[in-house]
PDB file of C-alpha atoms in Angstrom:
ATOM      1  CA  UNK A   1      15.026  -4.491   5.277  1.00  0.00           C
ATOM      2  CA  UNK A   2      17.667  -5.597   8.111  1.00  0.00           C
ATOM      3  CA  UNK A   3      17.057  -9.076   8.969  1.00  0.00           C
ATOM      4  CA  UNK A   4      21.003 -10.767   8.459  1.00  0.00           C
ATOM      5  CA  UNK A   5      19.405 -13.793   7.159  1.00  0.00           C
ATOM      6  CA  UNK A   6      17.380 -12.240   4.440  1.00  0.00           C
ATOM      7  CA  UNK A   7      20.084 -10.242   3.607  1.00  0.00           C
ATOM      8  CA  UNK A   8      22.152 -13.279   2.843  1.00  0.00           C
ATOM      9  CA  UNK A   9      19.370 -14.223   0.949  1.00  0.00           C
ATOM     10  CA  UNK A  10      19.507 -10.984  -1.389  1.00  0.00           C
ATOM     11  CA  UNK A  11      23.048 -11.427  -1.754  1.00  0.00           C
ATOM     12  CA  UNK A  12      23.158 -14.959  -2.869  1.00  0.00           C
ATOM     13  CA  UNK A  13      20.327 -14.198  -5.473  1.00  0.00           C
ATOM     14  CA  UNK A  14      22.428 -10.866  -6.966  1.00  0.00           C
ATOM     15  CA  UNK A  15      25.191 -13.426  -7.193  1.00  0.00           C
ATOM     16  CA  UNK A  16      23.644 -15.985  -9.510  1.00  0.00           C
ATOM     17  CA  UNK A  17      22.412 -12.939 -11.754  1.00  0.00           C
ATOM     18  CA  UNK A  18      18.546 -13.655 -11.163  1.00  0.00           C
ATOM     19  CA  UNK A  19      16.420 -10.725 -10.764  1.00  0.00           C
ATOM     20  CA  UNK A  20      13.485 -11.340  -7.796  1.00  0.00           C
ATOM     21  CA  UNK A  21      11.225  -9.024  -6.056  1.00  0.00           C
ATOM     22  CA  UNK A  22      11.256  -8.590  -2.674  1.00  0.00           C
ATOM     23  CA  UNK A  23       8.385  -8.262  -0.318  1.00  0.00           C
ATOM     24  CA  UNK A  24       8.210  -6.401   2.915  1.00  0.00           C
ATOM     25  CA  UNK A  25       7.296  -8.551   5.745  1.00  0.00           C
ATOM     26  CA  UNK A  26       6.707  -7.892   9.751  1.00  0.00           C
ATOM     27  CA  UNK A  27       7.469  -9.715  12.822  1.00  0.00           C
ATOM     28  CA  UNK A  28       3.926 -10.372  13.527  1.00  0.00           C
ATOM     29  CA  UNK A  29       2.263 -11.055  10.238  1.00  0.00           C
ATOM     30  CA  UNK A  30       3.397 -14.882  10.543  1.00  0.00           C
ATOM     31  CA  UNK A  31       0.402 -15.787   9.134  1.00  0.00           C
ATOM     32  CA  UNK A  32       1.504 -14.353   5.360  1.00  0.00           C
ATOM     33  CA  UNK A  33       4.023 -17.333   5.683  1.00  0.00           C
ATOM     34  CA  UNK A  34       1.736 -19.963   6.540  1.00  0.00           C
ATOM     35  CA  UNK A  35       1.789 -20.820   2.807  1.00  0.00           C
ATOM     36  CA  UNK A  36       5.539 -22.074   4.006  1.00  0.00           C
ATOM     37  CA  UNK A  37       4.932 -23.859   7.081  1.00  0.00           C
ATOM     38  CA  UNK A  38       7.360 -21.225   8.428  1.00  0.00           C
ATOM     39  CA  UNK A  39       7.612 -18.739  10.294  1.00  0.00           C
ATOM     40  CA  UNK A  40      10.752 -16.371   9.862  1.00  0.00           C
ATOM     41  CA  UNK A  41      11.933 -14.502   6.717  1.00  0.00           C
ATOM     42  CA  UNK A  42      13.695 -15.398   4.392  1.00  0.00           C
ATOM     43  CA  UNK A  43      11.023 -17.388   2.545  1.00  0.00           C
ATOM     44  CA  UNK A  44      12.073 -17.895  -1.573  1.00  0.00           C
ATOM     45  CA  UNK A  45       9.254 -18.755  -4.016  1.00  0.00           C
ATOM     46  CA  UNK A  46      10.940 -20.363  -7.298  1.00  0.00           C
ATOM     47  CA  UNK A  47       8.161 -21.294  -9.504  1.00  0.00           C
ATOM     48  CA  UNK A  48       6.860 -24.251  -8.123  1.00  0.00           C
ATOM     49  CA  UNK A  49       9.784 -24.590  -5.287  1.00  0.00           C
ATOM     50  CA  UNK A  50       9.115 -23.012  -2.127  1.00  0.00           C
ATOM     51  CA  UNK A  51      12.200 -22.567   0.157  1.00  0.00           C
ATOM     52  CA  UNK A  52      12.900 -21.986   3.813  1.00  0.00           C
ATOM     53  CA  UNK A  53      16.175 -20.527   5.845  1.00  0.00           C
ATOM     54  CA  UNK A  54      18.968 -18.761   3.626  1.00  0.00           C
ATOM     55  CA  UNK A  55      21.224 -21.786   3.914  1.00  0.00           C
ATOM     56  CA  UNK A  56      18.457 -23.884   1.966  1.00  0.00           C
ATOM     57  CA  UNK A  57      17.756 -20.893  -0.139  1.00  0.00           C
ATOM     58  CA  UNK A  58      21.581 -20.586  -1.165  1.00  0.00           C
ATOM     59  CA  UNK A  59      21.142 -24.863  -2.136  1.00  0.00           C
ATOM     60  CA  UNK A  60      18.614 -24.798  -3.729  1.00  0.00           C
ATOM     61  CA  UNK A  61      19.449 -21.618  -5.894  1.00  0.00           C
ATOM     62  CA  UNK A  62      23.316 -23.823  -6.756  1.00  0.00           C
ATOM     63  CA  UNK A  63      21.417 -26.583  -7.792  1.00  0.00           C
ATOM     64  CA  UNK A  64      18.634 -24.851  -9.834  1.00  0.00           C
ATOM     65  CA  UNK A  65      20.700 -22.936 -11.882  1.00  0.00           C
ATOM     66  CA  UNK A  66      24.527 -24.212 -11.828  1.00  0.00           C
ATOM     67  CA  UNK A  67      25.020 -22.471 -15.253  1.00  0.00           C
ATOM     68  CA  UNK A  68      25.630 -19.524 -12.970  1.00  0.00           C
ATOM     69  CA  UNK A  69      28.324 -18.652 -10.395  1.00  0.00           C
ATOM     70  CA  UNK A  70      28.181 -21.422  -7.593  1.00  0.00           C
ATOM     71  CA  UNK A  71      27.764 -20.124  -4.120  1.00  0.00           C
ATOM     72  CA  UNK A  72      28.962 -23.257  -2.570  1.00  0.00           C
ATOM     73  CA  UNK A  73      30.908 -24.608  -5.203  1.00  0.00           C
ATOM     74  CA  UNK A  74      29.447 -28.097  -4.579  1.00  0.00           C
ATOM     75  CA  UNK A  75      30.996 -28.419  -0.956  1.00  0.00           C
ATOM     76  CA  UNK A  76      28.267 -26.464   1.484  1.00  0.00           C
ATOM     77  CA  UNK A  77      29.582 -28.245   4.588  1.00  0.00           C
ATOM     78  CA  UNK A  78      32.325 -25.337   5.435  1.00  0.00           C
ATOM     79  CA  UNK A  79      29.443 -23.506   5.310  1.00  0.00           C
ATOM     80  CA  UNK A  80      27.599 -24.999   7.722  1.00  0.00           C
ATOM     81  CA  UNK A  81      30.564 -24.367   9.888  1.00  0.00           C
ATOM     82  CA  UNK A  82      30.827 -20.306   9.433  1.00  0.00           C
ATOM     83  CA  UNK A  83      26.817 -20.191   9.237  1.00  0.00           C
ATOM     84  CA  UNK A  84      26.892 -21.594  12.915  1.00  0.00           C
ATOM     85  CA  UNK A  85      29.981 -19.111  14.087  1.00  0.00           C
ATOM     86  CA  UNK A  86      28.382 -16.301  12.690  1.00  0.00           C
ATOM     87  CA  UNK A  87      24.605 -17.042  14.041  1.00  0.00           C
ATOM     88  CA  UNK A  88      26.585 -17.944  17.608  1.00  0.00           C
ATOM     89  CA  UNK A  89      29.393 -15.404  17.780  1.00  0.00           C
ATOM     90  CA  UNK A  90      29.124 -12.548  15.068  1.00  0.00           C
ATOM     91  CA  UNK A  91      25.208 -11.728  15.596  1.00  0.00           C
ATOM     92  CA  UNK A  92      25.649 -12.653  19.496  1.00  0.00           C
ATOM     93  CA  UNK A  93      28.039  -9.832  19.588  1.00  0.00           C
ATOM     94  CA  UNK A  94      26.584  -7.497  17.427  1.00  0.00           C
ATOM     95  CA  UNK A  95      23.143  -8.100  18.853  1.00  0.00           C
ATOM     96  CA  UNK A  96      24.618  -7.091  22.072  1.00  0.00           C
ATOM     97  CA  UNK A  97      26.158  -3.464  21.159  1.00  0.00           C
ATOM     98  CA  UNK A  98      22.687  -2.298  18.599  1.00  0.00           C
ATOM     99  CA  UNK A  99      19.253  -4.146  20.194  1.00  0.00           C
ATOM    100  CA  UNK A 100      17.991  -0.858  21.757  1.00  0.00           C
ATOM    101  CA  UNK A 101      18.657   0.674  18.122  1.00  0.00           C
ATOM    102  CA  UNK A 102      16.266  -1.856  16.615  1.00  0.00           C
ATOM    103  CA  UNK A 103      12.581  -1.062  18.776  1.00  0.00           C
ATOM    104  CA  UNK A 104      12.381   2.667  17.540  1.00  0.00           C
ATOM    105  CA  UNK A 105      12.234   1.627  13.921  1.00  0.00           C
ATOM    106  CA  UNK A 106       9.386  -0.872  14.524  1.00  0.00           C
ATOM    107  CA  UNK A 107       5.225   0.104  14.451  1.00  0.00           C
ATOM    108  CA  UNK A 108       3.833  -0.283  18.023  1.00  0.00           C
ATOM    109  CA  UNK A 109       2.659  -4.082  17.395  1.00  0.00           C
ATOM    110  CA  UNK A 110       6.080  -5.090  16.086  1.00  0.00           C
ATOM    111  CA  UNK A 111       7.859  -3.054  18.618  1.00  0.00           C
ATOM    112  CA  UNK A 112       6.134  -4.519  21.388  1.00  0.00           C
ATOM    113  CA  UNK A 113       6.375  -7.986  20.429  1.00  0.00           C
ATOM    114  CA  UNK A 114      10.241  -7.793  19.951  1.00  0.00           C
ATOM    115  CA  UNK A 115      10.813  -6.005  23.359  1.00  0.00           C
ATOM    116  CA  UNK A 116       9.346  -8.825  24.789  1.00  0.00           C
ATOM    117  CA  UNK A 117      10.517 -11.320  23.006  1.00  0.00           C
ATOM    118  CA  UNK A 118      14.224  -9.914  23.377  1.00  0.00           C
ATOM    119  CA  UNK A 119      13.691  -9.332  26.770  1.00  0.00           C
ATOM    120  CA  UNK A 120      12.368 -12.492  27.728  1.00  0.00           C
ATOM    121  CA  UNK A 121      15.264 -14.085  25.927  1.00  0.00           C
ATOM    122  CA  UNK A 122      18.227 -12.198  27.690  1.00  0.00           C
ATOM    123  CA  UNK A 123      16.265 -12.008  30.427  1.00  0.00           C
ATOM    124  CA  UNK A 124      16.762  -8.484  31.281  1.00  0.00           C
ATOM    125  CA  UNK A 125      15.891  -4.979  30.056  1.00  0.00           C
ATOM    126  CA  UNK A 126      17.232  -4.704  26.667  1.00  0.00           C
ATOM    127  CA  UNK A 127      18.839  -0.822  27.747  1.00  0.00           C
ATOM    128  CA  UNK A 128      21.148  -3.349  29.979  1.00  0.00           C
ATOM    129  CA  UNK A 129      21.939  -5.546  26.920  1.00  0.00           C
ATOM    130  CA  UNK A 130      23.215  -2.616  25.282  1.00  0.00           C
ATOM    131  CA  UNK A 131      24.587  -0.846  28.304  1.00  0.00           C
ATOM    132  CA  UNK A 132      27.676   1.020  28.092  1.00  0.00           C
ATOM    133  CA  UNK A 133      28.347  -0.211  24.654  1.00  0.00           C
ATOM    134  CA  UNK A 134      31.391   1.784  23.693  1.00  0.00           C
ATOM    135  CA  UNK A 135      33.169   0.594  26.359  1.00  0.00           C
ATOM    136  CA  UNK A 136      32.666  -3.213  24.847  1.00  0.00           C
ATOM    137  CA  UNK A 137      33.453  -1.957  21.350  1.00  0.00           C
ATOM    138  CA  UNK A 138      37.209  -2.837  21.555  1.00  0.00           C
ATOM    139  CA  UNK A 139      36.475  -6.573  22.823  1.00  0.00           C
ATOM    140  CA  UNK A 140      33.616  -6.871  20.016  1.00  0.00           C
ATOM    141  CA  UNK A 141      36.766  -5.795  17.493  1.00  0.00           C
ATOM    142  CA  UNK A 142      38.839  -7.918  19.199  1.00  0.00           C
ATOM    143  CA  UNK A 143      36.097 -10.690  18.285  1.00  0.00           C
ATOM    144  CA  UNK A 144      37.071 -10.283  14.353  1.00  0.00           C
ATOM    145  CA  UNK A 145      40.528 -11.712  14.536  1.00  0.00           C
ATOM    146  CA  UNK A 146      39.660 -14.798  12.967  1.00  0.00           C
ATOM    147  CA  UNK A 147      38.091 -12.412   9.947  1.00  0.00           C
ATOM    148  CA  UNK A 148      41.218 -10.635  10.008  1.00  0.00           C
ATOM    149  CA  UNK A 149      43.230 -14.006   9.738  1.00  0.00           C
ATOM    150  CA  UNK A 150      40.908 -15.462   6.624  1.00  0.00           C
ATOM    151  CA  UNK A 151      40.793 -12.671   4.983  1.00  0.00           C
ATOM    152  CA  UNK A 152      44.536 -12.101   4.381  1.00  0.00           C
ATOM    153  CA  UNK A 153      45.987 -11.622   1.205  1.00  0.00           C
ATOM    154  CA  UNK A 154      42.676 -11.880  -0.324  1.00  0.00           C
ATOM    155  CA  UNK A 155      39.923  -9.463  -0.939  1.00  0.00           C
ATOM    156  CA  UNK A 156      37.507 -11.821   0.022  1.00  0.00           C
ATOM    157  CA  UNK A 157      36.313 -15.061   2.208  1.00  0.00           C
ATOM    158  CA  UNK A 158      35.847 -16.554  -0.918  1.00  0.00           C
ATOM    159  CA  UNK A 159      39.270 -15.614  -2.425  1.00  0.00           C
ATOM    160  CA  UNK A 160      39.338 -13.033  -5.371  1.00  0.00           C
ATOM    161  CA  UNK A 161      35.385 -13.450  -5.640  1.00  0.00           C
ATOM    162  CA  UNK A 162      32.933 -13.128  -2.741  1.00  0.00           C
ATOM    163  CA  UNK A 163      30.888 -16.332  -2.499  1.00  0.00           C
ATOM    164  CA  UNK A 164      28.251 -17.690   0.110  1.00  0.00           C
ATOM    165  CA  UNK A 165      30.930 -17.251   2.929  1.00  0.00           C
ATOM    166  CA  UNK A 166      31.231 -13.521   2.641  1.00  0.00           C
ATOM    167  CA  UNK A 167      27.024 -13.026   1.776  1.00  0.00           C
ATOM    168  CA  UNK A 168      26.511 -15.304   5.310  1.00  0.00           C
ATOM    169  CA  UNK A 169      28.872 -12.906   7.235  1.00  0.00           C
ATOM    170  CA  UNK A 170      28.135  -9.381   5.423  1.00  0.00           C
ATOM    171  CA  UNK A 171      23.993 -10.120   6.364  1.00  0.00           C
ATOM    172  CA  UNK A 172      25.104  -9.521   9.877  1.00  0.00           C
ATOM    173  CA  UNK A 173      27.083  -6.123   9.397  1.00  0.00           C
ATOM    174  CA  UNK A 174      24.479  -4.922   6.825  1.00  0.00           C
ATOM    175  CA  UNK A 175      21.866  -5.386   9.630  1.00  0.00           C
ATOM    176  CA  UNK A 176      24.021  -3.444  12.162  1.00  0.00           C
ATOM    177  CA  UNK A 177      24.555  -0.737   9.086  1.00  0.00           C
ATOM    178  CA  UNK A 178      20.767  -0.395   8.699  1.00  0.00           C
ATOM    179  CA  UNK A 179      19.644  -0.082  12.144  1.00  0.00           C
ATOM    180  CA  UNK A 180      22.567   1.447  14.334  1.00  0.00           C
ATOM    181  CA  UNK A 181      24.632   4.496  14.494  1.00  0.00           C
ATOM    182  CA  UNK A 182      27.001   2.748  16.242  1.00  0.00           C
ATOM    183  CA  UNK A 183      30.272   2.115  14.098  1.00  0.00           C
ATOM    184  CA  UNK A 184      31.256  -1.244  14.889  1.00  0.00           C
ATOM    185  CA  UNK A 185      34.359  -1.390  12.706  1.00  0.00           C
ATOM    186  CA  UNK A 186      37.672   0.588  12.866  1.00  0.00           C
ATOM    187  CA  UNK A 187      38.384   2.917   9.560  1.00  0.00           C
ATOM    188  CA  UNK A 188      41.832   0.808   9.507  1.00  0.00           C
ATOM    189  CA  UNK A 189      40.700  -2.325   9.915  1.00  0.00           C
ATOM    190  CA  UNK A 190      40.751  -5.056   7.395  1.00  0.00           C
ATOM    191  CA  UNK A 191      37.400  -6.149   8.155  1.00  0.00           C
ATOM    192  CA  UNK A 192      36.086  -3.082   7.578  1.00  0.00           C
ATOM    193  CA  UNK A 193      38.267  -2.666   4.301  1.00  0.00           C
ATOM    194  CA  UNK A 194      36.260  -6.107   3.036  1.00  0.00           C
ATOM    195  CA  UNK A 195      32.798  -4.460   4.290  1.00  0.00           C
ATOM    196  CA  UNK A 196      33.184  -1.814   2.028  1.00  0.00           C
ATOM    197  CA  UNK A 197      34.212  -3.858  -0.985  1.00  0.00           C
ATOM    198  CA  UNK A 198      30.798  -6.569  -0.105  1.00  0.00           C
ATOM    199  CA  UNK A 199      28.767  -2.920  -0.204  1.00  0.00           C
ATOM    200  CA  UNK A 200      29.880  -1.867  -3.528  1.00  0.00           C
ATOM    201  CA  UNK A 201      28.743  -5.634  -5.362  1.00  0.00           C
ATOM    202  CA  UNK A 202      26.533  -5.589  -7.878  1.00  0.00           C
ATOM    203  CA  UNK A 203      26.133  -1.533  -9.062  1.00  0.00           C
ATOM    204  CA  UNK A 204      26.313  -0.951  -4.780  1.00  0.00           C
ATOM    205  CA  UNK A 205      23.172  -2.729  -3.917  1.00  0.00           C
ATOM    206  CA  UNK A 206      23.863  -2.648  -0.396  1.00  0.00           C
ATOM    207  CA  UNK A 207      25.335   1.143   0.035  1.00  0.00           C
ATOM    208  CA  UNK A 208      22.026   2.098  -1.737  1.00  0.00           C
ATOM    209  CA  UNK A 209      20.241   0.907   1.345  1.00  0.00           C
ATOM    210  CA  UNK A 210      20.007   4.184   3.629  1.00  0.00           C
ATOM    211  CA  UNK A 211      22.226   3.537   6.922  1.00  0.00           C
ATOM    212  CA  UNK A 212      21.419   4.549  10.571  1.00  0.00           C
ATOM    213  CA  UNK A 213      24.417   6.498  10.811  1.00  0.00           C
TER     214      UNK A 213
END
């Protein structure tokens, strides 16, 4: 499981205490979703409720059970805001350094519909998309600053408790952890300091995920 988004998803839903099963799902099998009149993962099935994109997913789970920790706490517009920074800027970048890393871990179908797809998107071969990489790790670092900035003097986003800020930012290192060898944080850096706290929530339900590296 590496998809960012779904990974939100699986954070969100540790956070409000529910216990959920998740099911495997591949690029291609878009018909298993038609149920959803979607598409992409993540799709959540609550009883009755069927719900689309982890932003709805992370709604809908603050309004269906407010007895437990809120996500949002009632205000999901900032949200919004670092949901569209980290779709645009964090998984642009990181995208960028591990996309070659991704193909090998895919069947043949899968793998040849995401080449294409990828490749048709950044409209070259994705070996140049990921071309000298290590070189473009310092900039990518350099990227972080304003994590660096928000997360000072605090342990999280959130403040002394991780909420939907820190899941919607920690889906797209997790998915770098699970598919690349590439180490895209600094052992000093605060950033990576706060990556290791996210991967030790609940009993380490991340770190029990097996990483590339």
């Amino acid at each position: 499981m590496f998809s960012p988004f779904c990974w939100r998803s699986r954070m969100a839903l540790a956070h409000k205490g529910l216990d959920f099963d998740s099911v495997p799902w591949r690029f291609t099998e878009t018909e298993r979703l038609a149920f959803a009149r979607h598409d992409k993962v993540p799709v959540l099935v609550d009883g009755d409720a069927v719900v689309v994109e982890s932003f709805d997913i992370a709604r809908h789970l603050d309004a269906a059970y407010p007895q437990a920790p809120s996500l949002m706490h009632g205000a999901p517009e900032p949200y919004r805001f670092i949901g569209a920074w980290t779709d645009t800027v964090l998984h642009a970048g990181i995208a960028g350094l591990i996309v070659t890393d991704i193909p090998p871990l895919l069947d043949d179908v899968d793998r040849a519909y995401f080449v294409t797809s990828r490749e048709k998107r950044y409209g070259k071969a994705l070996s140049e998309v990921t071309a000298g990489r290590e070189d473009r790790l310092p900039a990518f670092r350099a990227s972080l600053l304003p994590l660096r900035h928000a997360l000072r003097g605090r342990d999280f986003l959130g403040g002394a408790a991780p909420d939907y800020a820190d899941y919607t930012v920690f889906g797209g290192f997790m998915w770098a952890r699970v598919v690349s060898p590439l180490e895209l944080l600094a052992a000093d850096d605060a950033v990576h300091a706060w990556r290791e706290r996210m991967l030790g929530l609940f009993g380490g339900m991340a770190r029990a995920v097996p990483a590339a590296a």
